[in-house]
Coordinates of C-alpha atoms and ligand atoms in Angstrom, one line a residue:
M1 CA 6.6 12.8 -8.6
E2 CA 4.9 13.2 -5.5
K3 CA 7.3 13.6 -2.1
I4 CA 5.7 13.0 1.2
K5 CA 7.7 13.6 4.5
V6 CA 6.9 11.5 7.5
K7 CA 7.8 13.0 10.9
S8 CA 8.6 10.5 13.1
S9 CA 11.3 8.9 15.5
K10 CA 13.1 9.2 12.3
N11 CA 12.1 11.5 9.4
Y12 CA 12.0 10.2 6.1
E13 CA 10.5 10.9 2.4
V14 CA 8.2 8.8 0.5
L15 CA 8.6 9.1 -3.2
I16 CA 5.9 8.5 -5.4
G17 CA 6.1 8.3 -9.1
G18 CA 6.3 6.3 -12.3
G19 CA 9.7 5.1 -13.4
L20 CA 11.6 5.5 -10.0
L21 CA 13.2 2.3 -9.8
G22 CA 15.5 3.3 -12.9
N23 CA 16.6 6.1 -10.5
C24 CA 16.5 4.5 -7.1
G25 CA 20.2 3.9 -6.7
E26 CA 20.7 7.6 -6.6
I27 CA 17.7 8.0 -4.2
I28 CA 19.1 5.4 -1.8
R29 CA 22.7 6.8 -2.0
N30 CA 21.3 10.4 -0.9
T31 CA 19.8 8.7 2.1
C32 CA 22.0 5.7 3.3
D33 CA 25.9 5.8 3.3
G34 CA 27.7 2.5 3.4
D35 CA 29.3 -0.2 1.2
I36 CA 27.0 -3.3 0.9
A37 CA 23.3 -3.1 0.0
V38 CA 21.2 -6.1 0.7
I39 CA 18.6 -6.8 -1.4
V40 CA 15.6 -8.9 0.5
S41 CA 13.1 -10.0 -2.1
D42 CA 11.1 -13.3 -2.9
D43 CA 11.2 -15.5 -5.4
N44 CA 8.2 -14.0 -7.3
V45 CA 9.5 -10.6 -7.6
Y46 CA 13.4 -10.8 -7.5
P47 CA 13.2 -12.3 -11.2
L48 CA 11.0 -9.2 -12.4
Y49 CA 13.1 -6.3 -10.6
G50 CA 16.3 -8.0 -8.9
A51 CA 18.5 -7.4 -12.0
D52 CA 17.3 -3.6 -12.3
L53 CA 17.7 -2.8 -8.7
T54 CA 21.0 -4.6 -8.4
A55 CA 22.4 -2.3 -11.5
E56 CA 21.1 0.6 -10.2
L57 CA 22.7 -0.1 -6.6
E58 CA 26.1 -1.2 -8.1
R59 CA 26.2 1.9 -10.4
N60 CA 25.8 4.0 -7.1
G61 CA 28.7 2.4 -5.5
Y62 CA 27.1 -0.5 -3.4
K63 CA 28.4 -3.9 -3.1
V64 CA 25.1 -5.8 -3.7
E65 CA 24.0 -9.1 -1.9
C66 CA 20.7 -10.9 -2.3
Y67 CA 18.6 -12.7 0.0
I68 CA 15.7 -14.1 -1.9
F69 CA 12.9 -16.5 0.1
P70 CA 10.1 -18.1 -1.2
H71 CA 7.0 -15.8 -1.5
G72 CA 4.1 -16.2 0.7
E73 CA 2.9 -15.3 4.3
T74 CA 4.2 -18.8 5.6
S75 CA 7.8 -17.3 5.1
K76 CA 7.4 -14.7 7.5
N77 CA 8.5 -16.7 10.4
T78 CA 11.0 -16.7 13.1
E79 CA 13.5 -19.4 11.4
N80 CA 13.7 -17.2 8.4
L81 CA 14.3 -14.3 10.3
V82 CA 17.2 -15.9 12.0
D83 CA 18.4 -17.2 8.7
L84 CA 18.4 -13.6 7.4
L85 CA 20.1 -12.1 10.0
R86 CA 23.2 -14.8 9.9
F87 CA 23.1 -14.0 6.4
L88 CA 23.9 -10.4 6.9
A89 CA 26.4 -11.7 9.7
Q90 CA 28.3 -13.7 7.2
R91 CA 28.3 -11.2 4.5
G92 CA 30.1 -8.4 7.3
V93 CA 27.0 -6.3 6.8
S94 CA 27.8 -3.3 9.1
R95 CA 25.6 -0.8 10.9
S96 CA 26.2 1.8 7.8
D97 CA 25.0 -0.5 5.5
V98 CA 21.5 -0.7 3.8
I99 CA 18.7 -3.4 3.6
C100 CA 16.6 -2.9 0.5
T101 CA 13.2 -4.6 0.6
L102 CA 11.8 -5.0 -2.6
G103 CA 8.2 -6.8 -2.6
G104 CA 5.1 -6.4 -0.9
G105 CA 4.1 -6.5 2.6
V106 CA 5.7 -10.1 3.8
T107 CA 9.0 -8.9 2.3
G108 CA 8.8 -5.5 3.8
D109 CA 7.5 -6.8 7.1
F110 CA 10.2 -9.4 7.5
G111 CA 13.0 -7.3 5.8
A112 CA 12.5 -4.4 8.0
L113 CA 12.1 -6.5 11.3
A114 CA 16.0 -7.6 10.4
A115 CA 17.1 -4.2 9.4
G116 CA 15.7 -3.0 13.0
L117 CA 17.5 -6.0 14.9
Y118 CA 20.7 -6.5 13.3
N119 CA 23.3 -4.5 14.8
R120 CA 20.7 -2.8 17.0
G121 CA 19.4 -0.9 13.6
I122 CA 20.9 -0.6 10.1
K123 CA 19.5 1.4 7.2
L124 CA 16.6 0.9 5.3
A125 CA 15.1 1.4 2.0
A126 CA 11.6 0.0 1.4
I127 CA 10.9 -0.4 -2.4
P128 CA 7.1 -1.7 -2.3
T129 CA 5.9 -3.6 -5.4
S130 CA 2.3 -4.4 -4.2
L131 CA -0.5 -1.9 -4.0
L132 CA -0.9 -2.9 -0.4
A133 CA 2.7 -2.5 0.5
M134 CA 2.7 0.9 -1.4
V135 CA -0.4 2.3 0.5
D136 CA 0.0 0.9 3.9
S137 CA 2.7 -1.4 5.1
S138 CA 5.9 0.4 3.8
V139 CA 5.0 3.6 5.8
G140 CA 4.6 3.9 9.5
G141 CA 7.3 1.5 10.6
K142 CA 5.7 -1.7 11.5
T143 CA 7.7 -4.5 11.2
G144 CA 7.3 -8.3 11.9
V145 CA 7.0 -12.1 11.7
D146 CA 4.4 -14.4 12.8
L147 CA 4.3 -17.3 15.1
P148 CA 2.0 -20.2 15.0
E149 CA 0.1 -18.6 17.6
G150 CA -0.7 -15.4 15.4
K151 CA 0.3 -12.8 13.0
N152 CA 3.2 -10.4 13.7
L153 CA 3.2 -11.5 17.3
V154 CA 7.1 -10.8 16.9
G155 CA 8.1 -7.3 15.8
M156 CA 8.9 -3.6 16.6
F157 CA 8.4 -0.1 15.2
Y158 CA 11.5 0.6 13.1
Q159 CA 11.0 3.4 10.4
P160 CA 12.8 3.2 6.9
D161 CA 15.1 5.8 5.8
V162 CA 13.4 6.3 2.3
V163 CA 10.4 4.7 0.8
I164 CA 10.3 4.6 -2.9
C165 CA 6.6 4.0 -4.5
D166 CA 7.2 3.1 -8.4
Y167 CA 3.6 2.7 -9.3
E168 CA 4.7 0.9 -13.0
L169 CA 5.5 -1.8 -10.9
L170 CA 1.8 -2.5 -10.5
Q171 CA 1.9 -3.4 -14.0
T172 CA 3.1 -6.8 -13.3
L173 CA 1.0 -7.2 -10.3
P174 CA -1.6 -10.3 -10.9
P175 CA -5.1 -8.6 -10.9
E176 CA -6.1 -10.4 -7.7
F177 CA -3.3 -8.7 -5.8
L178 CA -4.2 -5.1 -7.2
S179 CA -7.9 -5.9 -5.8
D180 CA -6.4 -7.0 -2.3
G181 CA -4.5 -3.7 -2.4
M182 CA -8.0 -1.9 -2.9
A183 CA -9.2 -2.8 0.3
E184 CA -6.8 -0.7 2.0
V185 CA -7.7 1.9 0.0
I186 CA -11.5 1.8 0.6
K187 CA -10.4 1.7 4.4
Y188 CA -8.1 5.2 4.0
G189 CA -11.5 6.6 2.5
V190 CA -13.9 5.3 5.3
I191 CA -11.5 6.5 8.2
A192 CA -10.4 9.7 7.0
G193 CA -10.7 10.3 3.0
K194 CA -14.3 11.3 2.1
K195 CA -13.4 12.9 -1.0
L196 CA -11.2 9.6 -1.7
F197 CA -14.0 7.3 -1.0
E198 CA -16.2 9.5 -3.6
L199 CA -13.5 9.3 -6.0
L200 CA -13.7 5.2 -6.1
E201 CA -17.4 5.4 -6.3
N202 CA -17.8 8.0 -8.8
T203 CA -14.6 7.8 -11.0
V204 CA -12.8 4.8 -11.0
D205 CA -14.4 1.2 -12.5
N206 CA -12.0 -1.3 -11.6
P207 CA -8.3 -1.4 -10.0
A208 CA -6.5 -1.9 -13.1
S209 CA -8.4 1.2 -14.7
C210 CA -6.8 3.5 -11.8
F211 CA -3.2 1.9 -12.3
D212 CA -3.0 2.4 -16.0
D213 CA -3.8 6.1 -15.2
N214 CA -0.5 7.4 -13.9
T215 CA -2.2 10.8 -12.7
L216 CA -5.1 8.8 -11.0
A217 CA -2.6 6.0 -9.7
E218 CA -0.3 9.0 -7.9
K219 CA -3.3 10.6 -6.8
I220 CA -4.8 7.5 -4.8
I221 CA -1.2 6.5 -3.6
A222 CA -0.3 9.8 -2.4
E223 CA -3.9 10.3 -0.8
C224 CA -3.4 7.0 1.3
I225 CA 0.0 8.0 2.2
S226 CA -0.7 11.3 3.3
I227 CA -3.6 10.1 5.4
K228 CA -1.0 7.5 7.2
R229 CA 1.6 10.4 7.3
D230 CA -1.0 12.3 9.4
I231 CA -1.9 9.4 11.6
V232 CA 1.9 8.2 12.1
G233 CA 3.0 12.0 12.9
E234 CA 0.5 11.9 15.8
D235 CA 0.9 8.3 17.0
E236 CA 3.8 6.6 16.0
F237 CA 3.5 3.9 18.4
D238 CA 0.0 2.8 18.1
K239 CA -1.3 4.1 21.5
G240 CA -4.3 6.2 20.1
C241 CA -5.2 7.4 16.7
R242 CA -3.2 4.9 14.7
Q243 CA -5.5 2.3 15.8
L244 CA -8.1 3.7 13.3
L245 CA -5.9 2.2 10.5
N246 CA -7.1 -1.1 12.0
F247 CA -10.8 -0.5 10.6
G248 CA -11.8 -4.2 9.7
H249 CA -8.6 -5.6 10.8
T250 CA -9.5 -7.5 14.3
V251 CA -11.9 -9.4 12.0
A252 CA -9.7 -9.5 9.3
H253 CA -6.7 -11.1 11.3
G254 CA -9.2 -14.0 12.6
I255 CA -10.0 -14.6 8.9
E256 CA -6.7 -14.9 7.7
Q257 CA -5.3 -17.2 10.5
R258 CA -8.5 -19.2 10.6
S259 CA -8.2 -19.8 6.7
G260 CA -4.2 -20.6 7.2
Y261 CA -3.4 -17.3 5.3
T262 CA -5.3 -18.8 2.2
V263 CA -7.6 -15.7 2.3
F264 CA -5.2 -12.7 1.6
H265 CA -5.2 -9.8 3.9
G266 CA -7.0 -7.2 1.8
N267 CA -9.9 -9.9 1.3
A268 CA -10.0 -10.6 4.5
V269 CA -10.1 -6.6 5.5
A270 CA -12.9 -6.0 2.7
A271 CA -15.0 -8.6 4.6
G272 CA -14.3 -7.5 8.0
M273 CA -15.1 -3.8 6.7
V274 CA -18.6 -5.0 5.6
S275 CA -19.4 -6.8 8.5
V276 CA -18.2 -4.4 11.3
S277 CA -20.4 -1.8 9.4
R278 CA -23.4 -3.8 9.7
A279 CA -23.0 -4.7 13.1
Y280 CA -22.5 -0.9 14.1
A281 CA -25.3 0.2 11.8
A282 CA -27.5 -2.2 13.7
M283 CA -26.3 -0.8 16.8
G284 CA -27.4 2.7 15.3
K285 CA -23.7 3.8 15.8
C286 CA -23.1 4.8 12.2
D287 CA -24.8 6.1 9.3
G288 CA -27.1 3.6 7.9
E289 CA -26.0 3.9 4.4
I290 CA -22.5 3.1 5.2
P291 CA -22.7 -0.7 4.9
D292 CA -24.0 -0.6 1.7
R293 CA -21.5 1.9 0.5
V294 CA -18.8 -0.2 1.6
E295 CA -20.2 -3.3 0.3
S296 CA -20.7 -2.0 -3.3
L297 CA -17.1 -0.7 -3.3
V298 CA -15.8 -3.9 -2.0
K299 CA -17.7 -5.9 -4.6
K300 CA -16.6 -3.4 -7.4
F301 CA -13.1 -4.0 -6.9
G302 CA -13.6 -8.0 -6.7
L303 CA -13.2 -8.4 -3.0
I304 CA -14.9 -10.7 -0.8
S305 CA -18.0 -9.2 1.3
E306 CA -19.2 -12.3 3.0
L307 CA -17.3 -13.6 6.2
P308 CA -16.1 -16.9 5.5
F309 CA -16.6 -18.0 9.0
T310 CA -19.1 -17.5 11.4
V311 CA -19.3 -14.5 14.1
E312 CA -18.7 -17.1 17.0
E313 CA -15.6 -18.6 15.3
L314 CA -14.2 -15.1 14.6
A315 CA -15.1 -13.4 18.4
L316 CA -12.9 -16.4 19.4
A317 CA -9.9 -15.3 17.2
A318 CA -10.6 -11.7 18.2
V319 CA -10.1 -12.6 22.0
H320 CA -6.8 -13.8 21.5
D321 CA -5.8 -11.0 19.0
K322 CA -2.7 -9.0 20.1
K323 CA -4.9 -5.8 19.7
R324 CA -6.6 -6.7 22.7
T325 CA -5.3 -4.8 26.5
G326 CA -6.6 -6.8 29.3
E327 CA -10.4 -7.2 29.5
S328 CA -11.2 -4.4 26.6
I329 CA -10.5 -4.5 23.0
T330 CA -10.5 -1.3 20.7
V331 CA -12.8 -0.9 17.8
V332 CA -13.1 1.4 15.2
V333 CA -16.7 2.6 14.4
P334 CA -17.2 4.6 11.1
E335 CA -19.8 7.3 12.0
K336 CA -19.7 8.9 8.7
I337 CA -17.6 8.3 5.5
G338 CA -14.4 10.1 6.3
H339 CA -14.6 10.1 10.1
C340 CA -14.3 7.2 12.3
V341 CA -13.9 7.3 16.3
L342 CA -12.4 4.7 18.4
E343 CA -14.5 2.6 21.3
K344 CA -13.4 0.7 24.0
I345 CA -15.4 -2.5 24.7
P346 CA -15.5 -5.2 27.2
V347 CA -14.0 -8.3 25.2
C348 CA -17.1 -10.2 26.6
D349 CA -19.0 -7.9 24.0
I350 CA -17.1 -8.4 21.0
I351 CA -19.3 -10.8 19.3
K352 CA -22.0 -7.9 19.0
Y353 CA -19.1 -5.7 17.0
I354 CA -17.9 -8.5 14.7
G355 CA -21.3 -8.6 12.7
V356 CA -24.8 -9.3 12.9
K357 CA -25.6 -13.0 13.2
K358 CA -27.4 -14.9 10.8
Ligands
LIG1 N1 -1.4 -1.1 8.9 C1 -1.5 -0.5 9.9 C2 -0.6 0.5 10.7 O1 0.4 0.6 10.1 O2 -0.8 0.9 11.7

């Protein structure tokens, strides 16, 4: 098992190992007092692991309540948020009690926001079940729900008390979601993990092959989380270097929104990374080999590499993105594999940075 300590406004550990779900009651009890544990999960994941988690929590002295919601990004809305907050109030949950999120990125973002808001903050244990949530969204304290006007527009930074990444849970993840998570793994390679990128290029054949092999699964997940730990340790509140984690994301959020969230986050990030790399290479801002190397990894892991919308359409979405500050927007430029820099550009130039016009 790997243990990574994250230092931020709340210090906590991320545990990475196979079979951790079978021991998670004790792990949660070690960091969270309280009488009630509320499992927040969706109707896909709860039937798979809800009973095991409930039994573990009960064995460790918690009264367990379960809040199950319909799976999918469209559930990450303010109506469901208020419904969950009222559920907590109606069950007498207090500040010392704990929310356990069991699921992917939607569940984590949604449950963590409720944990941060309810009673001005209660305990939070994150048990990510998707690759994307393990390597990215469960660590670093970004929480949120969507508005019709955009993704994650209602949110706060709220760090968990513990994160439990049991990669055996990935065995039930549909292959397309494993691929989807690989986009964030590739992103870590580009922004700060040259060795990780080369490992993906040279050793790994497909997403399933890395997560069948426990040693490789632990290595890949731990490497991504270590990169995130370093970045969040330096810039918890996303004012500076944390924005490196947004490589490909301005375009991705536009794709997700325009597609009505039918293109999943990882696929949108994959197409975004390829497109912006081509644009930067055309401007002479990045190594000429980067776009092809990123594209071939994206294709190897079954992700989309072409933008499903025009650069004009995506430029319009970027102008409305929450990452914009006033008349400028910060973009992430991959100078070399493993080294990216931030560049502030005028909003009116965004189109040049999104992709090369066909
Ligand atoms: N997923 C980007 C971040 O945590 O900042």
